[in-house]
C-alpha positions as YAML, in Angstrom:
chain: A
units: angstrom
residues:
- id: 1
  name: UNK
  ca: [75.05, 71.22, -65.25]
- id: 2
  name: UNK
  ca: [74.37, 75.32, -64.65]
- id: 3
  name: UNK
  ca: [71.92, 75.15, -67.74]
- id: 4
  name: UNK
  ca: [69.99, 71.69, -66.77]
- id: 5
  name: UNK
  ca: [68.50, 74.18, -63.91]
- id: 6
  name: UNK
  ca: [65.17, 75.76, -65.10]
- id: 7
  name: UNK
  ca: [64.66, 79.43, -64.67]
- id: 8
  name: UNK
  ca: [61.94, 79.26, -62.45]
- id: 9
  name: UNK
  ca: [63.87, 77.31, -60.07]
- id: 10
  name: UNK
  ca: [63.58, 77.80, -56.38]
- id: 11
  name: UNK
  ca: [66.71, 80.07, -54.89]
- id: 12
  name: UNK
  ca: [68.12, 78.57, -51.66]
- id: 13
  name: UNK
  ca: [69.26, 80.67, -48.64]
- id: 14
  name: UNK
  ca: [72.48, 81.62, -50.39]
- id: 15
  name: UNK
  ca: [70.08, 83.71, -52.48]
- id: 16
  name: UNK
  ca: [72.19, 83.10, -55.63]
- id: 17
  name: UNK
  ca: [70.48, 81.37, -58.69]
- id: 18
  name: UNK
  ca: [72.73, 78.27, -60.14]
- id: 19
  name: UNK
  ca: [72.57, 79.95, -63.37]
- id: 20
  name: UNK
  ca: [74.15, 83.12, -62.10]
- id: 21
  name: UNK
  ca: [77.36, 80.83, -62.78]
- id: 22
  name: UNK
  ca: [76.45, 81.61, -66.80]
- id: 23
  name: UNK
  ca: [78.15, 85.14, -66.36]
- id: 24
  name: UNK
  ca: [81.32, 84.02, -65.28]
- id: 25
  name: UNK
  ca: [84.61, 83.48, -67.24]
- id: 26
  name: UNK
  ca: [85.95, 80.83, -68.68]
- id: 27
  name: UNK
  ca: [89.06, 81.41, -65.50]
- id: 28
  name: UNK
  ca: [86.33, 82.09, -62.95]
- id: 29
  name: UNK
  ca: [84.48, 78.90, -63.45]
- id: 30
  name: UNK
  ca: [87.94, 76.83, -63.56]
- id: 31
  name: UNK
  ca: [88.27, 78.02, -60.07]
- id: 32
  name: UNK
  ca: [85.37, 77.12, -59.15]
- id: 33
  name: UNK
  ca: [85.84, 73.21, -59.94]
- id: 34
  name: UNK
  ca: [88.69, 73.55, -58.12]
- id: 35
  name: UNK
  ca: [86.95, 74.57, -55.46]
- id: 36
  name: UNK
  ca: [84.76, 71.54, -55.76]
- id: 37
  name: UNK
  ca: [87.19, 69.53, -56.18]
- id: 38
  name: UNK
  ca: [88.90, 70.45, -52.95]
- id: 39
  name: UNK
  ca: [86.05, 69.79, -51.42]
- id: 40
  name: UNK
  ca: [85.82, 66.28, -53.06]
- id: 41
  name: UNK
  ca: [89.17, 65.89, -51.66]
- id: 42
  name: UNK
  ca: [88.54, 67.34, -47.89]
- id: 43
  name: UNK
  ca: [84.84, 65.60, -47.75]
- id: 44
  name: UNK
  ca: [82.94, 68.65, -46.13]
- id: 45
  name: UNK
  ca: [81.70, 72.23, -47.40]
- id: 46
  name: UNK
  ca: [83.41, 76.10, -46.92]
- id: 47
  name: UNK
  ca: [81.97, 77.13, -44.21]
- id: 48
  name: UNK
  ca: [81.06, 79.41, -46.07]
- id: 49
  name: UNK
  ca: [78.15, 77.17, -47.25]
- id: 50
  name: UNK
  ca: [75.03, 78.32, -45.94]
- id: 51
  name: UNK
  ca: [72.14, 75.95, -44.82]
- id: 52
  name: UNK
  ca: [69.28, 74.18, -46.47]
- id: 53
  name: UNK
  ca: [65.82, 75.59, -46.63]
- id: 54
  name: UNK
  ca: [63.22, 73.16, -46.27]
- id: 55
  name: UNK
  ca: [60.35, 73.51, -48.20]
- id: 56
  name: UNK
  ca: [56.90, 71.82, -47.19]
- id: 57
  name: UNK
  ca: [55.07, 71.23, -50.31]
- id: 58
  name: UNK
  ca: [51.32, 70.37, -50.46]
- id: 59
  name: UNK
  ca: [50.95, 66.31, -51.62]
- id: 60
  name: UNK
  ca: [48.05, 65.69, -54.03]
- id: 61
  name: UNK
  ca: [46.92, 62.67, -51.17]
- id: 62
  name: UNK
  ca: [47.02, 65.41, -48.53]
- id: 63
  name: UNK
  ca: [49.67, 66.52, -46.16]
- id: 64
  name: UNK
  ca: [53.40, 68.04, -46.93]
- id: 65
  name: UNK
  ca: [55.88, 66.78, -48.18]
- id: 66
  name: UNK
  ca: [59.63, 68.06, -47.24]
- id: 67
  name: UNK
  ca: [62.01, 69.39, -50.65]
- id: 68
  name: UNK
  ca: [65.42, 70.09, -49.40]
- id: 69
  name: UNK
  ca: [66.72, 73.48, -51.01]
- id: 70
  name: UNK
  ca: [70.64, 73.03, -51.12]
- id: 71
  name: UNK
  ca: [72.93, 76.03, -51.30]
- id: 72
  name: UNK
  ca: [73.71, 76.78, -55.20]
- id: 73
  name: UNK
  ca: [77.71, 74.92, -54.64]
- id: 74
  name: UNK
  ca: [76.41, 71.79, -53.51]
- id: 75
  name: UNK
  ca: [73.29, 71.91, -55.63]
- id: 76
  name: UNK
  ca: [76.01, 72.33, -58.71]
- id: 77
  name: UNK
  ca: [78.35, 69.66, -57.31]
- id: 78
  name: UNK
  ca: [75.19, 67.14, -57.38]
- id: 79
  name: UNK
  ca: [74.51, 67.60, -60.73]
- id: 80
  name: UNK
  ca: [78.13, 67.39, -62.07]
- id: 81
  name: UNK
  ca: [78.67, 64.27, -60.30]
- id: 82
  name: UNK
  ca: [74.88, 62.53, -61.01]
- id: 83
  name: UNK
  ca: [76.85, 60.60, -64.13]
- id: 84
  name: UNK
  ca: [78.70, 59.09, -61.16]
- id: 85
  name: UNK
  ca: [75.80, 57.68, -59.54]
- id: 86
  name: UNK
  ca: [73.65, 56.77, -62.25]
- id: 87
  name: UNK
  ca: [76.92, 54.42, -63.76]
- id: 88
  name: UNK
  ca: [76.88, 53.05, -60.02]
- id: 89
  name: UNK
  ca: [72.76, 52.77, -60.20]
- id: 90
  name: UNK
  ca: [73.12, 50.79, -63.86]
- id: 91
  name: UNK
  ca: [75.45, 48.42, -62.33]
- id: 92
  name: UNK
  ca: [73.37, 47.08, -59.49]
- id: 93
  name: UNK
  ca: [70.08, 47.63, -60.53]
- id: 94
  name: UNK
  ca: [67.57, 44.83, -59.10]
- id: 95
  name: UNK
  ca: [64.47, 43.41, -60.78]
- id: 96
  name: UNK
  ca: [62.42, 43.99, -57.66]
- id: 97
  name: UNK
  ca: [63.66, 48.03, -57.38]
- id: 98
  name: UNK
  ca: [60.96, 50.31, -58.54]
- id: 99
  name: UNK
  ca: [62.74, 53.92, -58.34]
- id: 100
  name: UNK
  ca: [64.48, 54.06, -61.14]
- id: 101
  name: UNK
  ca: [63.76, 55.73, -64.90]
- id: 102
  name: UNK
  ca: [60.95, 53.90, -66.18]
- id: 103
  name: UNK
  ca: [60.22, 52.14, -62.91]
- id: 104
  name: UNK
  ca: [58.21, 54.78, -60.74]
- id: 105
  name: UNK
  ca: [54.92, 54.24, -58.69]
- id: 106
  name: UNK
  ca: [52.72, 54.13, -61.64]
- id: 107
  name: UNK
  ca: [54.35, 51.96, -63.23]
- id: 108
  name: UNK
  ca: [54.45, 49.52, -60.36]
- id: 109
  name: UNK
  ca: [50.64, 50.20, -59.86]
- id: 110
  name: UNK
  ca: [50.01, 49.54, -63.32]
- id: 111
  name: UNK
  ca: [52.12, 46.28, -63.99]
- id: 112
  name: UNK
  ca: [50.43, 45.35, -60.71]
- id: 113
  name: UNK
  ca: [46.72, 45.80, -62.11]
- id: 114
  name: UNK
  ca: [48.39, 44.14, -65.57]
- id: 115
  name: UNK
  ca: [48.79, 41.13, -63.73]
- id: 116
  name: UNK
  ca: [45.46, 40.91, -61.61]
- id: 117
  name: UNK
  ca: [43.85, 40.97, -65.24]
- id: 118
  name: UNK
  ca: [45.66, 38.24, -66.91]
- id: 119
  name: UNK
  ca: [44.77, 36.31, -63.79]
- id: 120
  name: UNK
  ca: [40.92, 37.30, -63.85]
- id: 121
  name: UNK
  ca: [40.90, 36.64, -67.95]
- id: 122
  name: UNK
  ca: [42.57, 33.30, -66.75]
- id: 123
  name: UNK
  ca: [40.21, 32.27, -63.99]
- id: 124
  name: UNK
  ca: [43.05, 32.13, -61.72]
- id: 125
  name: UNK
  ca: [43.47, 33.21, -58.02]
- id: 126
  name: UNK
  ca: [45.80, 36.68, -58.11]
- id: 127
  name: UNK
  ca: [46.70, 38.97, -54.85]
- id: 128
  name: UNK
  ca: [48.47, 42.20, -55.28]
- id: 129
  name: UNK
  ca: [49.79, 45.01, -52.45]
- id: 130
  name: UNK
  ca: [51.74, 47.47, -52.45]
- id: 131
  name: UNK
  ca: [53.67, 49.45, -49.23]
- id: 132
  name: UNK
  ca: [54.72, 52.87, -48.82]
- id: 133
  name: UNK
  ca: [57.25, 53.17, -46.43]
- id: 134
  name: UNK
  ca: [55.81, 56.59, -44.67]
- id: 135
  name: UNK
  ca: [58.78, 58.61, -43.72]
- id: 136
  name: UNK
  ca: [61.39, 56.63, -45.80]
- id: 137
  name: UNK
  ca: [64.00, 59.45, -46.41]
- id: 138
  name: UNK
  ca: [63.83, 60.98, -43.08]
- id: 139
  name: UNK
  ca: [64.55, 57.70, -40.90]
- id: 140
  name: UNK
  ca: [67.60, 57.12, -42.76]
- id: 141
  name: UNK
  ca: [70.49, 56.04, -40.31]
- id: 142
  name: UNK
  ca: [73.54, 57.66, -41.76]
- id: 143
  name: UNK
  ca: [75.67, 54.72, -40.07]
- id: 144
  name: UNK
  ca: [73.90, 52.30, -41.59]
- id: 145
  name: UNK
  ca: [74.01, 53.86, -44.97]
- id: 146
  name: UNK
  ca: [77.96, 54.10, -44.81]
- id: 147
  name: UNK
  ca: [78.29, 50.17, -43.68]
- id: 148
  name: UNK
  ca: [76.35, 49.71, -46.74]
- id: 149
  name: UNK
  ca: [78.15, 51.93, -49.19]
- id: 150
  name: UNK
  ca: [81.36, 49.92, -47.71]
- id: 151
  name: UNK
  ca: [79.22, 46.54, -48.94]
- id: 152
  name: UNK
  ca: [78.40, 47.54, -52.34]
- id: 153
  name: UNK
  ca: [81.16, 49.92, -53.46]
- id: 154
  name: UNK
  ca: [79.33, 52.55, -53.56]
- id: 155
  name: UNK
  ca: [81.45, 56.10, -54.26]
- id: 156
  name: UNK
  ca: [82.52, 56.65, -50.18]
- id: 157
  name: UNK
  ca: [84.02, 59.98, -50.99]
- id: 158
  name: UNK
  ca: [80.47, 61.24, -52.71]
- id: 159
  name: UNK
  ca: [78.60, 59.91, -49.68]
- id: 160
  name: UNK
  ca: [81.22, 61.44, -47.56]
- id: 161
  name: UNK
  ca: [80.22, 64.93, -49.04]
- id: 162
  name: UNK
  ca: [76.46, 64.36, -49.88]
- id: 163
  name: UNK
  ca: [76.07, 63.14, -45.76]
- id: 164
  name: UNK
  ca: [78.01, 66.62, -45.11]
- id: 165
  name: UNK
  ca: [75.38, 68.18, -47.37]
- id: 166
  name: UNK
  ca: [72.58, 66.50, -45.31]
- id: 167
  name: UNK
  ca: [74.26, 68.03, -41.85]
- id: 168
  name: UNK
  ca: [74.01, 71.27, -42.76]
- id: 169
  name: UNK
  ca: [72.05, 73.24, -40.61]
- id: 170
  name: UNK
  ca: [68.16, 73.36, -41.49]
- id: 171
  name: UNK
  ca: [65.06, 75.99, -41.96]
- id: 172
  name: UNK
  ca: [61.87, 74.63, -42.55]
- id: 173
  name: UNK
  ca: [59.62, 76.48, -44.66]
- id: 174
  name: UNK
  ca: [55.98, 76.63, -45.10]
- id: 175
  name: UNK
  ca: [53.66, 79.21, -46.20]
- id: 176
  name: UNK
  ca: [56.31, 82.33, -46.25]
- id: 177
  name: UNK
  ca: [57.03, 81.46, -42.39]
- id: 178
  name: UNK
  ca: [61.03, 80.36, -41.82]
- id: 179
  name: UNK
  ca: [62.19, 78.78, -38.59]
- id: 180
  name: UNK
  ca: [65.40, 79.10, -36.71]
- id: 181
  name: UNK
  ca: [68.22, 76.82, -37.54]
- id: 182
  name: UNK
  ca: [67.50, 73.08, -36.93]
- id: 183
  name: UNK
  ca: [70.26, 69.89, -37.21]
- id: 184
  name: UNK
  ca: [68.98, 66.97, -38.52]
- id: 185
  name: UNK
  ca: [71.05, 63.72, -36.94]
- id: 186
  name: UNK
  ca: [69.38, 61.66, -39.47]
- id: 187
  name: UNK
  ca: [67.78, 61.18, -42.93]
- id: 188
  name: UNK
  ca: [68.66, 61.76, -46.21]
- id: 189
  name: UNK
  ca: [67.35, 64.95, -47.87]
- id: 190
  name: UNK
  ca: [64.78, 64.58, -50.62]
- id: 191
  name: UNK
  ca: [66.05, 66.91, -52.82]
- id: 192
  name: UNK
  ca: [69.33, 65.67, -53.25]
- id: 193
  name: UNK
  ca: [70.07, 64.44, -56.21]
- id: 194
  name: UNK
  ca: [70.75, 60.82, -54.99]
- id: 195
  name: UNK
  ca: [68.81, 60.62, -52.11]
- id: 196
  name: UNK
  ca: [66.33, 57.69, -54.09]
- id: 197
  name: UNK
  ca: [70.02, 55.95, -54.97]
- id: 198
  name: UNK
  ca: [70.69, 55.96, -51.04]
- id: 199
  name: UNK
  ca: [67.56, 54.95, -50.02]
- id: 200
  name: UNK
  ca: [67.70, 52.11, -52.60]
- id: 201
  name: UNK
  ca: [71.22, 51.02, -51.44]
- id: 202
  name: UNK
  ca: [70.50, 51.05, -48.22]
...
């Protein structure tokens, strides 16, 4: 999990690198799963656990778009238990669900114009469209997403920890500039490494 980070990765406001967990010993780094562990068990973070920086990065159609920045522990804990979620992902995936591997916008674009072809080679009448729900991640209603983890046995102690993860306390970033502390009351960080499996099951 500590070496799937690149090097060039961005450092959140803990100011520690996730591969800065490469020098410790083979003891130290037992502790440290206990640590997560315990807070698998207790379903919140240290307080300790500093807050998330969020990053607005320039979108290729225009505007920002937000990256959520976790603290190195709970960056670490999402990629240790991403197995977890992808088994969950693999065992109700749906036809229709295009945010998957393999099954990005492109692709929907492009199976799209596929079959607007076939129909124009065919002479037959074809429509095609295509939504983007602006704002998606940020609207989330963290009620609704637990009533719906309840539905479709989805891991309720990782959603008890990654919705802890998304109520940390937040700094928005842009251009060098940080602001004070903000609480979100809603959403689902984009970022996270599930937030497009919560989005999906929700």
């Amino acid at each position: 999990a500590v070496r799937s980070f690149p090097c060039g990765t961005a450092i959140g406001s803990d100011a520690f690198h996730p591969r800065i967990l490469l020098r410790l010993s083979p003891s130290a780094l037992l502790l440290f799963l206990a640590l997560l562990m315990a807070c698998d068990r207790a379903g919140h973070w240290p307080r300790a656990v500093t807050n998330v920086i969020i990053a607005l990065l320039p979108k290729l159609s225009g505007g920002l778009r937000p990256i959520g920045i976790f603290p190195t522990i709970v960056r670490i804990w999402m990629r240790l238990r991403a197995p977890i979620i992808r088994e969950w992902e693999c065992l109700n995936d749906r036809a229709y669900f295009f945010a998957s591997k393999m099954k990005g916008a492109n692709v929907a674009l492009w199976l799209q114009a596929g079959h607007l072809e076939a129909a124009a080679i065919s002479k037959k009448l074809s429509g095609a469209s295509l939504a983007d729900l602006i704002k998606a991640f940020e609207r989330v209603s963290h009620q609704l997403l637990v009533r719906e983890a309840q539905h479709w046995a989805y891991p309720l102690w990782h959603l008890r920890l990654t919705l802890a993860a998304y109520r940390l306390g937040r700094r928005i970033s842009i251009n060098g500039l940080v602001s004070g502390l903000l609480y979100a009351l809603r959403g689902i960080t984009a970022g996270s490494v599930s937030a497009t499996t919560e989005l999906r099951l929700l």
